[in-house]
C-alpha atoms as a printed R data frame, in Angstrom:
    type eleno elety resid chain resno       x       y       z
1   ATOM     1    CA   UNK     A     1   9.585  21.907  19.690
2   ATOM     2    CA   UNK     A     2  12.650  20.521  17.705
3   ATOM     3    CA   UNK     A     3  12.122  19.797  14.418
4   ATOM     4    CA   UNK     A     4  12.982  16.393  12.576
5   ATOM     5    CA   UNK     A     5  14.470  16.810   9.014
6   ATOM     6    CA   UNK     A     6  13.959  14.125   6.717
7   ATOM     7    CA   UNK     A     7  16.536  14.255   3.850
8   ATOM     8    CA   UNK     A     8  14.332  12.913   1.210
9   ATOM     9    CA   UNK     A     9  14.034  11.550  -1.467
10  ATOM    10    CA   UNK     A    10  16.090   9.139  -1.017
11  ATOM    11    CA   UNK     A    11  18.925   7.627  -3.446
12  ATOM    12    CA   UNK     A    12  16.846   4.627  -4.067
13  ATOM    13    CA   UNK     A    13  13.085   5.354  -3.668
14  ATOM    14    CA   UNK     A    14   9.587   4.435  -4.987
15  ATOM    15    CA   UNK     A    15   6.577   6.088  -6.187
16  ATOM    16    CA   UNK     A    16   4.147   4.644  -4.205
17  ATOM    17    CA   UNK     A    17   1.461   2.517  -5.027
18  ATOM    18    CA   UNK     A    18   1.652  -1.168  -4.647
19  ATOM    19    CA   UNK     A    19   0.056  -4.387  -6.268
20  ATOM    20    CA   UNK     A    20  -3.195  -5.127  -4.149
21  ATOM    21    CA   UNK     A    21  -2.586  -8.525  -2.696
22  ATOM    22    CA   UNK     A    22  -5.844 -11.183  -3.890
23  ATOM    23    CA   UNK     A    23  -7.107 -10.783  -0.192
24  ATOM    24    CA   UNK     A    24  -7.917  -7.151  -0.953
25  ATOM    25    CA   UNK     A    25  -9.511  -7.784  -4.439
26  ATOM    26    CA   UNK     A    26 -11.498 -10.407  -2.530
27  ATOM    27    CA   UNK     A    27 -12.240  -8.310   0.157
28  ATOM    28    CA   UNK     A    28 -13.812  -5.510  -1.780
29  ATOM    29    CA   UNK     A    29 -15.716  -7.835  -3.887
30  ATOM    30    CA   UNK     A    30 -17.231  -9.139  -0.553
31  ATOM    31    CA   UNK     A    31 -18.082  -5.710   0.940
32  ATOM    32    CA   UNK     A    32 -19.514  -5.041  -2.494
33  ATOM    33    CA   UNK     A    33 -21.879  -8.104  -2.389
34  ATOM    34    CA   UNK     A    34 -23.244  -6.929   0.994
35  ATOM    35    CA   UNK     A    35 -21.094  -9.992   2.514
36  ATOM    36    CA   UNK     A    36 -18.478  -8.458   4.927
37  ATOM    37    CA   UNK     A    37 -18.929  -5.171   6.565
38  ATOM    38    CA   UNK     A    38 -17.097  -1.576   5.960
39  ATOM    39    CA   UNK     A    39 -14.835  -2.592   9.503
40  ATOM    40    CA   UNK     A    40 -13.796  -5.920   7.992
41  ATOM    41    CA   UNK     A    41 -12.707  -4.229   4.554
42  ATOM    42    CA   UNK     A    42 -10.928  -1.858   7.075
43  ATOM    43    CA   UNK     A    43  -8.967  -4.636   9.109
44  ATOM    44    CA   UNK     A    44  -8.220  -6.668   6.322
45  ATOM    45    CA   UNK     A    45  -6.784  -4.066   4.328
46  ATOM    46    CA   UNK     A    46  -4.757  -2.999   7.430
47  ATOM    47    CA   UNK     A    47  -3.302  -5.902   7.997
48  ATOM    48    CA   UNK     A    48  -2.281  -6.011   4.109
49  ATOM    49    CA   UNK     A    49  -0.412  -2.565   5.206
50  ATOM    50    CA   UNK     A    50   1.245  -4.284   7.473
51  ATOM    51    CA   UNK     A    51   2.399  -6.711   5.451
52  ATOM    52    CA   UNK     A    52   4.061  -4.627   2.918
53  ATOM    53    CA   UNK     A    53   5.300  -2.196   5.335
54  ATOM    54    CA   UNK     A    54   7.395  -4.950   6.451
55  ATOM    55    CA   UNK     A    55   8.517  -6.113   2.627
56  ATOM    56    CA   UNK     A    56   9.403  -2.567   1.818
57  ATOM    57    CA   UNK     A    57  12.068  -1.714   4.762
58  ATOM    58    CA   UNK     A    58  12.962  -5.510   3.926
59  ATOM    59    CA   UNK     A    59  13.836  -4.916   0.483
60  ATOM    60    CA   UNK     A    60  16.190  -1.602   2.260
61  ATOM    61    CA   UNK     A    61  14.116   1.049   1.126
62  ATOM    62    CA   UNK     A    62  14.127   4.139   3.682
63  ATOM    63    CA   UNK     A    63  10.490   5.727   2.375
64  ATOM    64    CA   UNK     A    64   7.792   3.217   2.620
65  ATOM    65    CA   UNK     A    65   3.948   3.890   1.640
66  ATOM    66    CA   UNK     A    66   0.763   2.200   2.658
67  ATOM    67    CA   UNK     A    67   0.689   0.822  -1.027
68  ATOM    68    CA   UNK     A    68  -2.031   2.935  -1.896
69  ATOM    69    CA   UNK     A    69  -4.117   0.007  -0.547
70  ATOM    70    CA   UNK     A    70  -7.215   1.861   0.676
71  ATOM    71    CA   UNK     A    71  -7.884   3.371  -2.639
72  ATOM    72    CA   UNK     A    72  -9.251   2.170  -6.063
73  ATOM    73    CA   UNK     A    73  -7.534   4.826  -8.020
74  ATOM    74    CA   UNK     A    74  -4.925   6.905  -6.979
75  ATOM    75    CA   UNK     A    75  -6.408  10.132  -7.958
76  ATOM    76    CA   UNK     A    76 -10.205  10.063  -7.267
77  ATOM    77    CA   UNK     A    77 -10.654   8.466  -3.638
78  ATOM    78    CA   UNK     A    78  -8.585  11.670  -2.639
79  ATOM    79    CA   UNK     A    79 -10.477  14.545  -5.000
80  ATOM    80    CA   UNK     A    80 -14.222  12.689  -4.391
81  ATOM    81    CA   UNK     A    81 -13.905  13.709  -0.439
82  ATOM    82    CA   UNK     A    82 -12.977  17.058  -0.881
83  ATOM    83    CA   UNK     A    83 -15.969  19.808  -0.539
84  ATOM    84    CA   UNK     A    84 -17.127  20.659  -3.807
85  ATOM    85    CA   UNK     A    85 -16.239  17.147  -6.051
86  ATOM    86    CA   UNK     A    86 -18.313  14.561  -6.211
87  ATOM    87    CA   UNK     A    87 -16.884  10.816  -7.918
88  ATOM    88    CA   UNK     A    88 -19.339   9.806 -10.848
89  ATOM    89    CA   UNK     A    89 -19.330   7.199 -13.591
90  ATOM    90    CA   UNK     A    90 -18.917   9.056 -16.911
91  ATOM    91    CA   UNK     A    91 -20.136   7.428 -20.415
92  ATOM    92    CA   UNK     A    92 -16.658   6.640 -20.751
93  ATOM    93    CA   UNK     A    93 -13.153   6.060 -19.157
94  ATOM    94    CA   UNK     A    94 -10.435   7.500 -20.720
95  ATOM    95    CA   UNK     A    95  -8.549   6.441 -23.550
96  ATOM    96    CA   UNK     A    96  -5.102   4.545 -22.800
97  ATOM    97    CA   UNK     A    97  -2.693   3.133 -25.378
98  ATOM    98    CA   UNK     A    98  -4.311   0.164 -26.652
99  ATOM    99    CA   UNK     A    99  -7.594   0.479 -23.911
100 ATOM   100    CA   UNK     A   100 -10.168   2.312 -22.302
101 ATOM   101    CA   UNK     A   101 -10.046   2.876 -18.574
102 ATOM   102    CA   UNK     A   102 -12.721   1.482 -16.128
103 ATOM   103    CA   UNK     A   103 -15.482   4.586 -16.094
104 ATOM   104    CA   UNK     A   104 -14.900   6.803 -12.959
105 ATOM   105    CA   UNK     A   105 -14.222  10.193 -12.703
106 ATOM   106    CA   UNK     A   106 -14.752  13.505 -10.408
107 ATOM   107    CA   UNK     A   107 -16.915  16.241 -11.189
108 ATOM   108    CA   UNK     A   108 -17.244  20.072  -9.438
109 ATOM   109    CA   UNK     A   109 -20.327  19.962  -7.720
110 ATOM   110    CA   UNK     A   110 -20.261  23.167  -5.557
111 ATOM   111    CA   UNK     A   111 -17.392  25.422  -3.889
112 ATOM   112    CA   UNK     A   112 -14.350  23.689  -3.316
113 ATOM   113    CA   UNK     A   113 -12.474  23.670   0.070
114 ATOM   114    CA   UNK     A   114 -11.049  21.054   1.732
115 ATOM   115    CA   UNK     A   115 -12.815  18.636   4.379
116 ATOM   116    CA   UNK     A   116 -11.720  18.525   7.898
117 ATOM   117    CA   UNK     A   117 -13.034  14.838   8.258
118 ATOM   118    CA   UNK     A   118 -10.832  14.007   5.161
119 ATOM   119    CA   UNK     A   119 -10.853   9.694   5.482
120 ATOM   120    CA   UNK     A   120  -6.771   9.965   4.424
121 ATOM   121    CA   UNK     A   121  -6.186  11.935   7.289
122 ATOM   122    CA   UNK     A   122  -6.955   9.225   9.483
123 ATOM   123    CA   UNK     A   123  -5.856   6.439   7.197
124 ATOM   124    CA   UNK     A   124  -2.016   8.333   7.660
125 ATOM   125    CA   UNK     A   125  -2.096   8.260  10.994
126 ATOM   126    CA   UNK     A   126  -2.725   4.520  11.306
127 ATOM   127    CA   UNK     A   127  -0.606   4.015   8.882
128 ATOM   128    CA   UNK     A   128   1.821   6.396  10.566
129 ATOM   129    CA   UNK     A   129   1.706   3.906  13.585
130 ATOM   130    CA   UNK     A   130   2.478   0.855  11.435
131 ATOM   131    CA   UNK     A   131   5.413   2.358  10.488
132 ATOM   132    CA   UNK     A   132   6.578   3.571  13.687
133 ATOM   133    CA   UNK     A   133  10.336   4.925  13.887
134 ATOM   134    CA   UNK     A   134  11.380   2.007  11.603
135 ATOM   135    CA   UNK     A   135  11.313   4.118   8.144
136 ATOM   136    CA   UNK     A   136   9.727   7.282   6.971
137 ATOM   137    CA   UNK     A   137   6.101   7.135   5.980
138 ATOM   138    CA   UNK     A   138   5.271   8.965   2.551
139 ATOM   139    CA   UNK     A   139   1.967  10.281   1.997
140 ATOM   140    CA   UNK     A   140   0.923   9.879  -1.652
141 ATOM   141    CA   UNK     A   141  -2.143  12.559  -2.999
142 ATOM   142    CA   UNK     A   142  -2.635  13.826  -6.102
143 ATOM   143    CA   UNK     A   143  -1.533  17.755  -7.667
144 ATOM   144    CA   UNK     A   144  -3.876  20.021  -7.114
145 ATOM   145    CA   UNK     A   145  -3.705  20.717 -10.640
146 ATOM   146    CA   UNK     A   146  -5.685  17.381 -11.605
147 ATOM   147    CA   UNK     A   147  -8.567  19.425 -10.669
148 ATOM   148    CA   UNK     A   148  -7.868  21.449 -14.097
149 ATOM   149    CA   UNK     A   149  -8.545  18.124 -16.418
150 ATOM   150    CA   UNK     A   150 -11.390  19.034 -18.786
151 ATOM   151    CA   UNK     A   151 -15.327  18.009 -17.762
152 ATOM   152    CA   UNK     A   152 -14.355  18.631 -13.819
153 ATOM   153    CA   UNK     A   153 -15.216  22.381 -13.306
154 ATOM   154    CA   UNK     A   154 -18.852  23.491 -13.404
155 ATOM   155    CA   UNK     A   155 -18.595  26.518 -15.407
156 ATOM   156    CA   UNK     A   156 -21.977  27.973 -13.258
157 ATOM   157    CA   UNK     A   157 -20.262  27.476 -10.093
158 ATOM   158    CA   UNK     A   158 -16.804  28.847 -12.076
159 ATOM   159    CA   UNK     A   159 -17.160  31.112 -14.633
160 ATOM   160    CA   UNK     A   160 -14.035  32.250 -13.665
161 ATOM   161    CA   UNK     A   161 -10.895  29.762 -13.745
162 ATOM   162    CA   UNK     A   162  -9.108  32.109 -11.832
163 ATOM   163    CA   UNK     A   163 -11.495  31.578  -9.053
164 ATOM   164    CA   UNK     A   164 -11.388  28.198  -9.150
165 ATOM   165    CA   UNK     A   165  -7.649  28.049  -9.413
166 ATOM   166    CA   UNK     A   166  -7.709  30.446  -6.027
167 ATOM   167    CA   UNK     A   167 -10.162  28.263  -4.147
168 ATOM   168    CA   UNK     A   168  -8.000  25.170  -5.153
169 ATOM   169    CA   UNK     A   169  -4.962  26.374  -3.705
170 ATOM   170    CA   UNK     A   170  -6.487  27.027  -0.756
171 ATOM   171    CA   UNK     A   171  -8.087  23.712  -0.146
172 ATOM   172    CA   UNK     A   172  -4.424  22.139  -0.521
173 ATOM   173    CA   UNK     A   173  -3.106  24.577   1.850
174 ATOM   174    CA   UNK     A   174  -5.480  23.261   4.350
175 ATOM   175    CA   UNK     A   175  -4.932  19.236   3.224
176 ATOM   176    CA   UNK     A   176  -1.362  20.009   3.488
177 ATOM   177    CA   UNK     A   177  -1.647  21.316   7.231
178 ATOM   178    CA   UNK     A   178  -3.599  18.676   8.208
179 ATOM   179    CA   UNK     A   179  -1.277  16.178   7.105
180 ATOM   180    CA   UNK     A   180   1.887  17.958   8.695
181 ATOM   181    CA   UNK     A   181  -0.319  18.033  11.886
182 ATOM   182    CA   UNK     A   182  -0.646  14.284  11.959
183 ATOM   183    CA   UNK     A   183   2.612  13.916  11.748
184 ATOM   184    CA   UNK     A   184   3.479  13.899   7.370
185 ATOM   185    CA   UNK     A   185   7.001  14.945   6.914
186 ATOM   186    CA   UNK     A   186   7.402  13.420   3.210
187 ATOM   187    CA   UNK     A   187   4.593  14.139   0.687
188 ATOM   188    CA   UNK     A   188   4.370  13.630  -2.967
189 ATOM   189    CA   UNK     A   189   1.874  15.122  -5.324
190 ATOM   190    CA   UNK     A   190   0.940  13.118  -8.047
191 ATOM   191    CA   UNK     A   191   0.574  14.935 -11.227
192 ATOM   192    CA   UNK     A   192  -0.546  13.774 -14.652
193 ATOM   193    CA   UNK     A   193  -2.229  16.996 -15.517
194 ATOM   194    CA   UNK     A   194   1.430  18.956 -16.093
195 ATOM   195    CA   UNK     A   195   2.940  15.991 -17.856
196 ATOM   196    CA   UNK     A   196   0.443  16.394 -20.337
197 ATOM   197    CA   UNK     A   197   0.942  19.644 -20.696
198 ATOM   198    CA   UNK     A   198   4.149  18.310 -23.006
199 ATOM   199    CA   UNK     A   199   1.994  16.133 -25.100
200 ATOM   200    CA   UNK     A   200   1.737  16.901 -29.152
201 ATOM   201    CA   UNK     A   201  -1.867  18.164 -28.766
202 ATOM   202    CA   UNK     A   202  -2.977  18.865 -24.550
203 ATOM   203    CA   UNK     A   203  -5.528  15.839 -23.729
204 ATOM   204    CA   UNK     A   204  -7.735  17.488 -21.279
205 ATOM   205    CA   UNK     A   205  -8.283  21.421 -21.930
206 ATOM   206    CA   UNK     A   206 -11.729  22.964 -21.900
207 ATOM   207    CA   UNK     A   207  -9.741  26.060 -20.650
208 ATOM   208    CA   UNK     A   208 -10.007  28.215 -23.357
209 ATOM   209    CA   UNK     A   209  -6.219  28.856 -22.295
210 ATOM   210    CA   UNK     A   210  -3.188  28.376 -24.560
211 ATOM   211    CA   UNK     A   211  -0.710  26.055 -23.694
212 ATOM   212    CA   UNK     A   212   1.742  28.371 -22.579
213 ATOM   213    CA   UNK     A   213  -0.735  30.393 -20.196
214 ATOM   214    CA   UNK     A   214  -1.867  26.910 -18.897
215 ATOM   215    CA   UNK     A   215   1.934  25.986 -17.743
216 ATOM   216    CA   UNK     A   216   2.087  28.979 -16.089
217 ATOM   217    CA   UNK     A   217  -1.605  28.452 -14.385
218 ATOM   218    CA   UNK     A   218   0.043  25.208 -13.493
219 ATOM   219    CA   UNK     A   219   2.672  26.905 -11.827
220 ATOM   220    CA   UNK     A   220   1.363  29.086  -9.958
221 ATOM   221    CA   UNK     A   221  -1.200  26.821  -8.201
222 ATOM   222    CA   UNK     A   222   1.815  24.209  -7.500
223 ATOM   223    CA   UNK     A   223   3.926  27.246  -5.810
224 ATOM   224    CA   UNK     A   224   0.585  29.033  -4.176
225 ATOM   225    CA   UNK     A   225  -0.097  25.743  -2.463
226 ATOM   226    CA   UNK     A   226   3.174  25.356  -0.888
227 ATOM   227    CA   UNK     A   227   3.818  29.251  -0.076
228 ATOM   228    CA   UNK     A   228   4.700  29.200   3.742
229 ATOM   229    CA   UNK     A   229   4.738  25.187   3.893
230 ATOM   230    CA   UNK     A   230   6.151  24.086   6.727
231 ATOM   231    CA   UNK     A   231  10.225  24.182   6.765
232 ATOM   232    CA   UNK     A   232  10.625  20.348   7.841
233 ATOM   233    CA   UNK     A   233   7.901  18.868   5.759
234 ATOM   234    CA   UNK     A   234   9.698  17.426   2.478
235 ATOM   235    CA   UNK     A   235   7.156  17.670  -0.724
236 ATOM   236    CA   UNK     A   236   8.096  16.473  -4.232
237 ATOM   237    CA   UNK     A   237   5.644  16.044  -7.304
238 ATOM   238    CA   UNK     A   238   5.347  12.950 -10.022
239 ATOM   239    CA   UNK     A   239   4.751  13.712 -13.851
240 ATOM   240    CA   UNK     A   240   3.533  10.870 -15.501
241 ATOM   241    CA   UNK     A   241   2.314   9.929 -18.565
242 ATOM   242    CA   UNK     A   242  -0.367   7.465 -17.373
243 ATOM   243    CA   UNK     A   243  -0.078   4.028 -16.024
244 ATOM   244    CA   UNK     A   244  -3.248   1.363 -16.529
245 ATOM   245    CA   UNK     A   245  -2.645  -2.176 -16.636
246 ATOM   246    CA   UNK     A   246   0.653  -1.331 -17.728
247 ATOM   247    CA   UNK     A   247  -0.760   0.981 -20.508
248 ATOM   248    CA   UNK     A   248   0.108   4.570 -21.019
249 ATOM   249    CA   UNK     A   249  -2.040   7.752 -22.379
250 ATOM   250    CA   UNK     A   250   0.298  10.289 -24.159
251 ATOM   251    CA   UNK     A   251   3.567  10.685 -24.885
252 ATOM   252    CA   UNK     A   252   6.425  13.248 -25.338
253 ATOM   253    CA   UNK     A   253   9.414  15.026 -24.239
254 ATOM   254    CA   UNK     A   254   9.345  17.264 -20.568
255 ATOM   255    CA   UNK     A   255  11.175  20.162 -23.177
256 ATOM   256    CA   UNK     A   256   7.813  22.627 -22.944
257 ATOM   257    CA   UNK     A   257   7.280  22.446 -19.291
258 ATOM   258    CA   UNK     A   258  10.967  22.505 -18.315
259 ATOM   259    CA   UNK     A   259  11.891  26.660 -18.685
260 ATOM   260    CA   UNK     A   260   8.900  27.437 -16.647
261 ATOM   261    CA   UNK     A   261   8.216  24.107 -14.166
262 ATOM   262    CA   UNK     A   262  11.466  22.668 -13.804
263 ATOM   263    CA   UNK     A   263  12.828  26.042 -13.596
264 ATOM   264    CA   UNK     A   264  10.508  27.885 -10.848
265 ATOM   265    CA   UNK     A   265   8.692  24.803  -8.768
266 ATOM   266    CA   UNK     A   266   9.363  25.534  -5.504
267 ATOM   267    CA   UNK     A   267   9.510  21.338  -4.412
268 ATOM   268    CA   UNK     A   268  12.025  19.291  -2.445
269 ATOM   269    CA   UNK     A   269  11.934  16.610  -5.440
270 ATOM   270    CA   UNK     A   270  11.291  15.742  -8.919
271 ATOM   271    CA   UNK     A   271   9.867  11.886  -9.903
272 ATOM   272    CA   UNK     A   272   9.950  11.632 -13.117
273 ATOM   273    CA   UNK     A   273   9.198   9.073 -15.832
274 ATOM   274    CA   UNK     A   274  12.335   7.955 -17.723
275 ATOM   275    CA   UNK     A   275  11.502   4.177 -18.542
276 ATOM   276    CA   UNK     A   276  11.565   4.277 -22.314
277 ATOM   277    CA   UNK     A   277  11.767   6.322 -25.196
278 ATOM   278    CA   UNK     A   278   7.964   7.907 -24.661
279 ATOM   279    CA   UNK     A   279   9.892  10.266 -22.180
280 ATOM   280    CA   UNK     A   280  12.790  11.777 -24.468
281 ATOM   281    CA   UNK     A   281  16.425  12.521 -23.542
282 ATOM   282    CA   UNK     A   282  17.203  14.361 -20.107
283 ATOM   283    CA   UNK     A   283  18.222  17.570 -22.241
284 ATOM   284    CA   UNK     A   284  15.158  19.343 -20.260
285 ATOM   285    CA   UNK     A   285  16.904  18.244 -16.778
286 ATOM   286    CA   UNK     A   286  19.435  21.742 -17.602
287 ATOM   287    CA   UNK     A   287  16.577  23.937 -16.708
288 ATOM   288    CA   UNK     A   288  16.759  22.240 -13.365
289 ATOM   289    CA   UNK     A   289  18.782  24.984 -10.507
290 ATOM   290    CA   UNK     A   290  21.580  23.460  -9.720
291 ATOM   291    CA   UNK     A   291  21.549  22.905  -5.707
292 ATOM   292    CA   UNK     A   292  17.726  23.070  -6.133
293 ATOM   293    CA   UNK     A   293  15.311  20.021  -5.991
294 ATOM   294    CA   UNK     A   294  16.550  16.938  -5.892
295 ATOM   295    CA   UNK     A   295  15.621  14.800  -9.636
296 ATOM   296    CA   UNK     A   296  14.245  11.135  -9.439
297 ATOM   297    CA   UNK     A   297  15.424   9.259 -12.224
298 ATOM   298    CA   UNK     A   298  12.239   6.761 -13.055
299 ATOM   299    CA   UNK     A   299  15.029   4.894 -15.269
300 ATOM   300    CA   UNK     A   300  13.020   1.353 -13.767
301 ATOM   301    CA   UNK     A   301   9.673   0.665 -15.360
302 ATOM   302    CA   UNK     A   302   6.899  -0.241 -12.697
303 ATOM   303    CA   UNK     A   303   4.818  -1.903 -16.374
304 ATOM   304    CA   UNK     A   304   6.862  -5.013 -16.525
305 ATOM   305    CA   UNK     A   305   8.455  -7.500 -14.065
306 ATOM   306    CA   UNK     A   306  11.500  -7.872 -16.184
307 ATOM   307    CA   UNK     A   307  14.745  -6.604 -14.521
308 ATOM   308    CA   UNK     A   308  16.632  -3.702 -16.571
309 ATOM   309    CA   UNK     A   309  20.218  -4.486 -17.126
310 ATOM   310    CA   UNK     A   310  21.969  -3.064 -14.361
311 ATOM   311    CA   UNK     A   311  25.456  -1.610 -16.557
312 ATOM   312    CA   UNK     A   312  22.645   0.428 -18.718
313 ATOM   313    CA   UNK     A   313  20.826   1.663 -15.600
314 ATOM   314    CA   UNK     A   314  24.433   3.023 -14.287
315 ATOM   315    CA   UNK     A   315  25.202   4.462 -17.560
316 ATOM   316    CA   UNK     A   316  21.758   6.475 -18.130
317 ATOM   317    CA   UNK     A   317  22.298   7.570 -14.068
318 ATOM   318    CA   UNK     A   318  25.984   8.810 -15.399
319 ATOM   319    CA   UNK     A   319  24.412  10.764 -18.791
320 ATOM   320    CA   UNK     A   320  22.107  12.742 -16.803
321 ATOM   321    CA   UNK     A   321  24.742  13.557 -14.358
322 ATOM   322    CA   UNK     A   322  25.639  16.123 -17.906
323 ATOM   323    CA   UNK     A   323  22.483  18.169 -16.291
324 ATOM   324    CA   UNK     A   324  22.206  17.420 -13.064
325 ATOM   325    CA   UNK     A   325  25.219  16.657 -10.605
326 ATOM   326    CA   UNK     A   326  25.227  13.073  -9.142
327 ATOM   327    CA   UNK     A   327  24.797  14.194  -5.821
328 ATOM   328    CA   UNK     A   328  21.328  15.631  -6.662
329 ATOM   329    CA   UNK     A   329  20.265  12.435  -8.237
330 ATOM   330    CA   UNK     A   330  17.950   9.426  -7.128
331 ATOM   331    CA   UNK     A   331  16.781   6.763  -8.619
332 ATOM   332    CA   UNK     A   332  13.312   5.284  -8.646
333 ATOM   333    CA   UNK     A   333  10.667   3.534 -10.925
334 ATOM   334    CA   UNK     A   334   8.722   5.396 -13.299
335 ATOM   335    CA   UNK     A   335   5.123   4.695 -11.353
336 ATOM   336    CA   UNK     A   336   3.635   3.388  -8.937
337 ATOM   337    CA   UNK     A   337   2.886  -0.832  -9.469
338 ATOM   338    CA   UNK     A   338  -0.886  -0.118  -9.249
339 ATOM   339    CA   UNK     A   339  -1.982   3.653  -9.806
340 ATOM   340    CA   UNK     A   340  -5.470   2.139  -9.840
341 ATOM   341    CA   UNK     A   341  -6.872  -1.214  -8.090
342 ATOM   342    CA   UNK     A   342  -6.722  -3.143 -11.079
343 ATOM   343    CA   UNK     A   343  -2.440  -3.082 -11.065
344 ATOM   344    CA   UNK     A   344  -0.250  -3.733 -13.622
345 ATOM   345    CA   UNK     A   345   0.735  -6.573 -15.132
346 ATOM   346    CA   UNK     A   346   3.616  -8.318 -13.262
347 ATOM   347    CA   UNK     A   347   3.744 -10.624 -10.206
348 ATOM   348    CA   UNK     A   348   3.947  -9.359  -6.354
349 ATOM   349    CA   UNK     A   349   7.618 -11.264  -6.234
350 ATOM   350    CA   UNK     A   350   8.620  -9.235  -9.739
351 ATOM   351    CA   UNK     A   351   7.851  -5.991  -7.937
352 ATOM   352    CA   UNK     A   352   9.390  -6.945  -4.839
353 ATOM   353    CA   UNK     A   353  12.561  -7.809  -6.926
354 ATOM   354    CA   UNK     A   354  12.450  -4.843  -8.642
355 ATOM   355    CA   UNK     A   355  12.202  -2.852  -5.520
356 ATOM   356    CA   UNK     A   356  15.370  -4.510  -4.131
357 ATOM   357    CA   UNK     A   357  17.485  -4.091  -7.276
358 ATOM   358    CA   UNK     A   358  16.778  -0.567  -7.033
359 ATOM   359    CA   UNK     A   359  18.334  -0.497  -3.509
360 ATOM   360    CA   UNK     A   360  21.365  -2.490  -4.217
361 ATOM   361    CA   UNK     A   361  21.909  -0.779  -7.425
362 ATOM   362    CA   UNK     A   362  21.456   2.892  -5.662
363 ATOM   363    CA   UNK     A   363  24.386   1.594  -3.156
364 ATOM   364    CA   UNK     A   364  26.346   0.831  -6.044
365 ATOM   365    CA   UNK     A   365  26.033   4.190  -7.439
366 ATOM   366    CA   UNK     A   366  26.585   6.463  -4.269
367 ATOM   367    CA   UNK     A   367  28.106   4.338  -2.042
C-alpha cells in the first residue's frame, strides 16, 4: 500500500478548536432540557462542521479541524471515555487568572486502557468525509500526560505511578492506532500538564516527585507512546498555559522543560504559546535539534479579536530564526478559540480574520 506523507505543520496553521456557533449552544441546551434528541444534537452539530470546514480552507489554511465542536472541553470528553476515568463535578473548577473554571473534571476509577468503541473514533471518520481530499483533517486529543494532574489517580488502584504511567502509554498506543486506522495522518496532543511543569511553583503534583524527575516522567510517557508510530502519521504536541474565556492559569518561561523536552521529544511539531510576555523570550528554542521538529510560533493570540501588527509579527518570526532556522518555522495562534464550550471572548468574524491574516502573513514570510 503506498503511503501518503503529509508535510505538516504547515507554515500558517491553527491549533484547533473553534468558537461554537449559537446553534450549538442552543442545541445542547435543548438536548439538555429533554427537548431534542441525542441524533438531532448529532446532525446539527455536523452540519456546524460543515460549515467551518468550508471557512477554514476558505480563509487558505491547508490543516482544518472539526472545531472541536462535539466536545465541551477539550480535554475531558476525550479522557472520560477511556477505560478506567470517569468525568465528575469536583467542589471546584480550577483557578484561572481572574476566575474559576466551570466544575468538571476526570477521576481514575479502575485500570486504564483504552476503549475500542472510543465516540472520537467515529466522530474522525465523519469528519474525515467532510473534509474529503480538499485539505488535511487534524485530529485534536489531549497528552497523555494530563492524566498525571493531581486528584486523577486513585492511589488504591495505583500505588505505583510507574504503573500507571505504563498502563497510560499503552492506552495511547492503542488510541493512536485506531486513529491511523481510520485514516489520521496529522495528530496533535494537547498538553497543559508539561507547560506547567515551567511554572514558579508546579500547579497540579500529588506525585511525591520533584520537578526534575517529573519532566523526565513526562518524557518518557510522550516518547513511549509514540515508539514504533506509524512512519506517515505526522504528530506534534501543544504546551499551553491555559485558555478560559480568554483567561490564563500560570505563567513562565519554557527554560526548565527545554534541555530535557525540547531536546529529546521524539514529535513532528512543536505549538507553542508565544502571545505575550507570560511565555518569555525564545532563548529555550536553542535546545531545539536543528533539522528536528518543526516549531510553531503561537506569536497570534486566540484571547482577543484584535489583529497584531503585522511588521512586529515578521520581526518576532525573524528573532527566533537566532534558534531555530526559518525553514523549520510556522506560525500559528497561541490556542485554540474555544478550548472549552464556553469560547473566548471575540466574535466568529474576529477569528475568521485572524485565521486569514495568519495565511497571508505566512505567504509573506516564506513565499
Amino acid at each position: 500500500m503506498t503511503k501518503t506523507l503529509v508535510k505538516a505543520p504547515f507554515r500558517a496553521d491553527h491549533v484547533g478548536s473553534l468558537l461554537r456557533p449559537e446553534s450549538i449552544h442552543q442545541a445542547r441546551k435543548d438536548y439538555q432540557e429533554g427537548n431534542i434528541s441525542a441524533e438531532q444534537l448529532h446532525q446539527i452539530e455536523t452540519e456546524e462542521i460543515k460549515k467551518a470546514v468550508d471557512k477554514q480552507i476558505d480563509v487558505g489554511l491547508q490543516a482544518v479541524t472539526d472545531g472541536e465542536f462535539r466536545r465541551r472541553f477539550w480535554h475531558t470528553d476525550f479522557l472520560e471515555h477511556l477505560n478506567g476515568v470517569e468525568g465528575y463535578i469536583p467542589e471546584h473548577g480550577f483557578q484561572f487568572k481572574g476566575e474559576e473554571t466551570e466544575k468538571y473534571d476526570v477521576r481514575n476509577n479502575g485500570k486504564i486502557s483504552f476503549n475500542p468503541k472510543h465516540p472520537h473514533i467515529q466522530d474522525f471518520l465523519e469528519f474525515k468525509e467532510i473534509v474529503g481530499d480538499r485539505a488535511i483533517p487534524k485530529q485534536t486529543i489531549p497528552s497523555p500526560n494530563q492524566l498525571f494532574n493531581a486528584g486523577i489517580r486513585k492511589l488504591d488502584i495505583y500505588p505505583d505511578i510507574e504503573e500507571y504511567a505504563s498502563d497510560i502509554i499503552q492506552t495511547y498506543r492503542d488510541a493512536i492506532q485506531a486513529f491511523y486506522e481510520a485514516g489520521c495522518r496529522y495528530l496533535q496532543l494537547d498538553d497543559v500538564y508539561i507547560a506547567g511543569l515551567n511554572a514558579e511553583n508546579i500547579p497540579f503534583n500529588d506525585s511525591g516527585y520533584s520537578r526534575e524527575e517529573l519532566i523526565n516522567l513526562a518524557l518518557r510517557v510522550a516518547n513511549g507512546v509514540l515508539e514504533g508510530k506509524p512512519e506517515d502519521l505526522i504528530v506534534t504536541t501543544h504546551l499551553c498555559r491555559g485558555n478560559y474565556r480568554s483567561k490564563w492559569a500560570f505563567e513562565g518561561s519554557y527554560a526548565k522543560i527545554a534541555p530535557t523536552l525540547f531536546a529529546n521529544e521524539i514529535v513532528d511539531g512543536f505549538f507553542l504559546e508565544y502571545d505575550d510576555n507570560r511565555s518569555g523570550d525564545f532563548t529555550p528554542l536553542s535546545y531545539i535539534p536543528k533539522g528536528g521538529p518543526q516549531v510553531v510560533l503561537g506569536v497570534f493570540t486566540s484571547k482577543f479579536g484584535e489583529l497584531e501588527d503585522k511588521e512586529n509579527i515578521k520581526a518576532r518570526v525573524e528573532e527566533a530564526t537566532q534558534f531555530v532556522p526559518l525553514e523549520q518555522l510556522c506560525i500559528s495562534p497561541q490556542c485554540g478559540f474555544a478550548s472549552t464550550h464556553h469560547g473566548n471572548i471575540l466574535t466568529e468574524e474576529e477569528q475568521w480574520a485572524k485565521l486569514k491574516f495568519i495565511v497571508d502573513i505566512s505567504k509573506e514570510i516564506w513565499g
